[in-house]
Structures are given as C-alpha cells and as structure tokens.
PDB file of C-alpha atoms in Angstrom:
ATOM      1  CA  UNK A   1      -6.265  29.264   6.546  1.00  0.00           C
ATOM      2  CA  UNK A   2      -6.864  25.515   6.437  1.00  0.00           C
ATOM      3  CA  UNK A   3      -7.489  23.137   3.550  1.00  0.00           C
ATOM      4  CA  UNK A   4     -10.203  20.523   4.100  1.00  0.00           C
ATOM      5  CA  UNK A   5     -11.141  17.346   2.227  1.00  0.00           C
ATOM      6  CA  UNK A   6     -14.803  16.387   2.039  1.00  0.00           C
ATOM      7  CA  UNK A   7     -16.201  13.108   0.710  1.00  0.00           C
ATOM      8  CA  UNK A   8     -19.650  14.012  -0.577  1.00  0.00           C
ATOM      9  CA  UNK A   9     -20.704  11.039  -2.663  1.00  0.00           C
ATOM     10  CA  UNK A  10     -24.304  11.264  -3.766  1.00  0.00           C
ATOM     11  CA  UNK A  11     -24.942  14.622  -2.049  1.00  0.00           C
ATOM     12  CA  UNK A  12     -22.469  16.592  -4.176  1.00  0.00           C
ATOM     13  CA  UNK A  13     -24.971  17.922  -6.741  1.00  0.00           C
ATOM     14  CA  UNK A  14     -27.512  19.108  -4.162  1.00  0.00           C
ATOM     15  CA  UNK A  15     -24.905  20.682  -1.883  1.00  0.00           C
ATOM     16  CA  UNK A  16     -23.088  22.378  -4.752  1.00  0.00           C
ATOM     17  CA  UNK A  17     -26.352  23.839  -6.114  1.00  0.00           C
ATOM     18  CA  UNK A  18     -27.172  25.232  -2.650  1.00  0.00           C
ATOM     19  CA  UNK A  19     -23.611  26.436  -1.941  1.00  0.00           C
ATOM     20  CA  UNK A  20     -23.445  24.446   1.281  1.00  0.00           C
ATOM     21  CA  UNK A  21     -21.912  21.547   3.134  1.00  0.00           C
ATOM     22  CA  UNK A  22     -24.185  19.797   5.609  1.00  0.00           C
ATOM     23  CA  UNK A  23     -23.373  17.016   8.078  1.00  0.00           C
ATOM     24  CA  UNK A  24     -25.500  15.367  10.752  1.00  0.00           C
ATOM     25  CA  UNK A  25     -24.562  15.584  14.398  1.00  0.00           C
ATOM     26  CA  UNK A  26     -25.356  11.869  14.758  1.00  0.00           C
ATOM     27  CA  UNK A  27     -26.630   8.971  12.704  1.00  0.00           C
ATOM     28  CA  UNK A  28     -30.165   7.631  13.132  1.00  0.00           C
ATOM     29  CA  UNK A  29     -28.924   5.407  15.988  1.00  0.00           C
ATOM     30  CA  UNK A  30     -27.487   8.375  17.876  1.00  0.00           C
ATOM     31  CA  UNK A  31     -23.840   7.594  17.073  1.00  0.00           C
ATOM     32  CA  UNK A  32     -21.571  10.595  16.533  1.00  0.00           C
ATOM     33  CA  UNK A  33     -18.683  10.521  14.065  1.00  0.00           C
ATOM     34  CA  UNK A  34     -15.496  12.538  14.554  1.00  0.00           C
ATOM     35  CA  UNK A  35     -15.459  13.740  10.950  1.00  0.00           C
ATOM     36  CA  UNK A  36     -18.967  15.202  11.351  1.00  0.00           C
ATOM     37  CA  UNK A  37     -17.868  17.094  14.466  1.00  0.00           C
ATOM     38  CA  UNK A  38     -14.970  18.597  12.506  1.00  0.00           C
ATOM     39  CA  UNK A  39     -17.484  20.957  10.874  1.00  0.00           C
ATOM     40  CA  UNK A  40     -17.147  23.299  13.872  1.00  0.00           C
ATOM     41  CA  UNK A  41     -13.421  23.782  13.138  1.00  0.00           C
ATOM     42  CA  UNK A  42     -13.968  25.139   9.624  1.00  0.00           C
ATOM     43  CA  UNK A  43     -13.643  28.913   9.267  1.00  0.00           C
ATOM     44  CA  UNK A  44     -14.474  31.505   6.599  1.00  0.00           C
ATOM     45  CA  UNK A  45     -11.593  31.723   4.131  1.00  0.00           C
ATOM     46  CA  UNK A  46     -10.696  28.030   4.511  1.00  0.00           C
ATOM     47  CA  UNK A  47     -10.470  26.003   1.296  1.00  0.00           C
ATOM     48  CA  UNK A  48     -12.355  22.768   0.651  1.00  0.00           C
ATOM     49  CA  UNK A  49     -11.539  19.959  -1.789  1.00  0.00           C
ATOM     50  CA  UNK A  50     -14.806  18.253  -2.839  1.00  0.00           C
ATOM     51  CA  UNK A  51     -14.491  14.537  -3.603  1.00  0.00           C
ATOM     52  CA  UNK A  52     -17.201  12.291  -5.065  1.00  0.00           C
ATOM     53  CA  UNK A  53     -15.439   9.392  -6.866  1.00  0.00           C
ATOM     54  CA  UNK A  54     -12.988  12.086  -8.018  1.00  0.00           C
ATOM     55  CA  UNK A  55     -12.153  15.672  -7.078  1.00  0.00           C
ATOM     56  CA  UNK A  56     -15.023  17.595  -8.677  1.00  0.00           C
ATOM     57  CA  UNK A  57     -14.678  21.070  -7.188  1.00  0.00           C
ATOM     58  CA  UNK A  58     -12.808  23.403  -4.904  1.00  0.00           C
ATOM     59  CA  UNK A  59     -14.468  25.986  -2.715  1.00  0.00           C
ATOM     60  CA  UNK A  60     -13.833  28.744  -0.232  1.00  0.00           C
ATOM     61  CA  UNK A  61     -15.825  28.779   2.986  1.00  0.00           C
ATOM     62  CA  UNK A  62     -17.930  31.936   3.289  1.00  0.00           C
ATOM     63  CA  UNK A  63     -19.608  31.266   6.659  1.00  0.00           C
ATOM     64  CA  UNK A  64     -18.717  29.071   9.643  1.00  0.00           C
ATOM     65  CA  UNK A  65     -20.884  26.123  10.685  1.00  0.00           C
ATOM     66  CA  UNK A  66     -24.299  26.789  12.166  1.00  0.00           C
ATOM     67  CA  UNK A  67     -26.822  24.373  13.612  1.00  0.00           C
ATOM     68  CA  UNK A  68     -29.277  23.451  10.850  1.00  0.00           C
ATOM     69  CA  UNK A  69     -31.823  20.772  10.008  1.00  0.00           C
ATOM     70  CA  UNK A  70     -31.023  18.416   7.142  1.00  0.00           C
ATOM     71  CA  UNK A  71     -31.940  20.085   3.833  1.00  0.00           C
ATOM     72  CA  UNK A  72     -35.061  18.436   2.422  1.00  0.00           C
ATOM     73  CA  UNK A  73     -33.369  17.364  -0.805  1.00  0.00           C
ATOM     74  CA  UNK A  74     -30.692  15.323   1.008  1.00  0.00           C
ATOM     75  CA  UNK A  75     -31.187  11.669   1.890  1.00  0.00           C
ATOM     76  CA  UNK A  76     -32.885  10.878   5.186  1.00  0.00           C
ATOM     77  CA  UNK A  77     -30.164   8.317   5.967  1.00  0.00           C
ATOM     78  CA  UNK A  78     -28.985  10.643   8.737  1.00  0.00           C
ATOM     79  CA  UNK A  79     -30.482  12.315  11.767  1.00  0.00           C
ATOM     80  CA  UNK A  80     -32.337  15.558  11.072  1.00  0.00           C
ATOM     81  CA  UNK A  81     -30.158  17.747  13.325  1.00  0.00           C
ATOM     82  CA  UNK A  82     -26.841  18.796  11.862  1.00  0.00           C
ATOM     83  CA  UNK A  83     -24.482  21.586  10.941  1.00  0.00           C
ATOM     84  CA  UNK A  84     -24.327  23.640   7.765  1.00  0.00           C
ATOM     85  CA  UNK A  85     -21.423  25.552   6.242  1.00  0.00           C
ATOM     86  CA  UNK A  86     -21.814  28.060   3.404  1.00  0.00           C
ATOM     87  CA  UNK A  87     -19.167  27.785   0.716  1.00  0.00           C
ATOM     88  CA  UNK A  88     -18.528  29.138  -2.798  1.00  0.00           C
ATOM     89  CA  UNK A  89     -17.933  26.215  -5.152  1.00  0.00           C
ATOM     90  CA  UNK A  90     -15.786  26.304  -8.282  1.00  0.00           C
ATOM     91  CA  UNK A  91     -16.297  23.293 -10.535  1.00  0.00           C
ATOM     92  CA  UNK A  92     -13.047  21.589 -11.540  1.00  0.00           C
ATOM     93  CA  UNK A  93     -12.350  22.069 -15.245  1.00  0.00           C
ATOM     94  CA  UNK A  94     -10.663  18.666 -15.192  1.00  0.00           C
ATOM     95  CA  UNK A  95     -11.834  16.273 -12.411  1.00  0.00           C
ATOM     96  CA  UNK A  96      -8.935  14.587 -10.597  1.00  0.00           C
ATOM     97  CA  UNK A  97      -8.976  10.875  -9.815  1.00  0.00           C
ATOM     98  CA  UNK A  98      -7.664   9.774  -6.416  1.00  0.00           C
ATOM     99  CA  UNK A  99      -4.887   7.805  -8.141  1.00  0.00           C
ATOM    100  CA  UNK A 100      -3.664  11.067  -9.722  1.00  0.00           C
ATOM    101  CA  UNK A 101      -2.955  12.586  -6.294  1.00  0.00           C
ATOM    102  CA  UNK A 102       0.697  11.885  -5.410  1.00  0.00           C
ATOM    103  CA  UNK A 103       1.094   8.742  -3.310  1.00  0.00           C
ATOM    104  CA  UNK A 104       3.228  10.519  -0.687  1.00  0.00           C
ATOM    105  CA  UNK A 105       0.284  12.871  -0.009  1.00  0.00           C
ATOM    106  CA  UNK A 106      -2.041   9.912   0.509  1.00  0.00           C
ATOM    107  CA  UNK A 107       0.067   7.744   2.835  1.00  0.00           C
ATOM    108  CA  UNK A 108       1.494   7.986   6.313  1.00  0.00           C
ATOM    109  CA  UNK A 109      -1.586   9.534   7.915  1.00  0.00           C
ATOM    110  CA  UNK A 110      -2.874   7.957  11.082  1.00  0.00           C
ATOM    111  CA  UNK A 111      -5.619  10.269  12.277  1.00  0.00           C
ATOM    112  CA  UNK A 112      -9.151   8.853  12.541  1.00  0.00           C
ATOM    113  CA  UNK A 113     -10.293  11.577  10.145  1.00  0.00           C
ATOM    114  CA  UNK A 114      -7.731  10.668   7.479  1.00  0.00           C
ATOM    115  CA  UNK A 115      -9.649  10.984   4.187  1.00  0.00           C
ATOM    116  CA  UNK A 116      -7.326   8.532   2.445  1.00  0.00           C
ATOM    117  CA  UNK A 117      -7.880   5.770   5.008  1.00  0.00           C
ATOM    118  CA  UNK A 118      -9.724   2.947   3.240  1.00  0.00           C
ATOM    119  CA  UNK A 119     -11.912   2.452   6.307  1.00  0.00           C
ATOM    120  CA  UNK A 120     -13.046   6.075   6.116  1.00  0.00           C
ATOM    121  CA  UNK A 121     -13.577   6.268   2.369  1.00  0.00           C
ATOM    122  CA  UNK A 122     -17.352   6.389   2.676  1.00  0.00           C
ATOM    123  CA  UNK A 123     -17.471   9.355   5.050  1.00  0.00           C
ATOM    124  CA  UNK A 124     -19.483  12.266   3.727  1.00  0.00           C
ATOM    125  CA  UNK A 125     -18.470  15.183   5.885  1.00  0.00           C
ATOM    126  CA  UNK A 126     -15.362  17.226   6.282  1.00  0.00           C
ATOM    127  CA  UNK A 127     -12.872  14.645   7.348  1.00  0.00           C
ATOM    128  CA  UNK A 128      -9.438  16.155   7.626  1.00  0.00           C
ATOM    129  CA  UNK A 129      -7.453  19.360   7.682  1.00  0.00           C
ATOM    130  CA  UNK A 130      -4.890  18.801   4.934  1.00  0.00           C
ATOM    131  CA  UNK A 131      -3.092  22.110   5.338  1.00  0.00           C
ATOM    132  CA  UNK A 132       0.244  20.620   6.366  1.00  0.00           C
ATOM    133  CA  UNK A 133      -0.003  17.644   4.002  1.00  0.00           C
ATOM    134  CA  UNK A 134      -0.612  19.800   0.945  1.00  0.00           C
ATOM    135  CA  UNK A 135       1.729  22.597   1.978  1.00  0.00           C
ATOM    136  CA  UNK A 136       4.698  20.343   2.675  1.00  0.00           C
ATOM    137  CA  UNK A 137       3.933  17.319   0.507  1.00  0.00           C
ATOM    138  CA  UNK A 138       4.256  15.017   3.519  1.00  0.00           C
TER     139      UNK A 138
END
C-alpha cells in the first residue's frame, strides 16, 4: 500500500462529489507533467491525502487509473484526454494546514514530484508517494 499526496485546488469539490481524481495526460500545449503520469502507479487500496489550501480529506483508492475524458464540470484549462481514478473520500473533521505538518516530513525531498517543493505547489494531480516519508518520519 502507498500513501499519495494530491494538490487539488479548485477541483476538490467536484472531484470529491464524483468520488474521483482526474488528471490530464498533457496541457493544452501538449506538455506532459511527471506528476500527472504518476496516476498510473496508484493502485486500489492505496491512501490519498487531499490538499486544497489545507488537508481537507483522506481517501482510499477503489479502482486504478483508466483513460478518461475530462469531466465536464472541471475547468477546460487542461487537455481533454486524461486519466481517472475512483476513490472513496472521507472529509477531514478538522482540516490540517500545511504548517501543522511536521517540518521534518516536509523537508529533504528532492524528487521532481515532491509535493512540498515550492515550485510544485500548484500541481493538481497525484504528485508523490509519501509512504516512506510518513511511515518513517523522514
């Protein structure tokens, strides 16, 4: 089982209501992003931390990624072709601010998909497998 972090931003409400995560395969200019491609690594039973200005929910993946067109209620900022994961959301009873996550869990990462990298903060797809970080605290 893996633990994933996803920055959803303005798509959180729509994706939570539908019980999905969706990411484009490329942006409108045809550029692919590594964190969008990570969708194919997510497996049923994996856990997801949903972040949109704060941690708003946790979920368990119920179905692996499939090719899917962008849901009509999501912004058309991205290409139409993408991948969709089904997941069972559980709303956080107390949202968690990024600053409340221990500093040692948020530093020392160097992967391009590091969700705590300031340059990646605006990503909206699954960006990193945090299994080892959260399990070991380092």
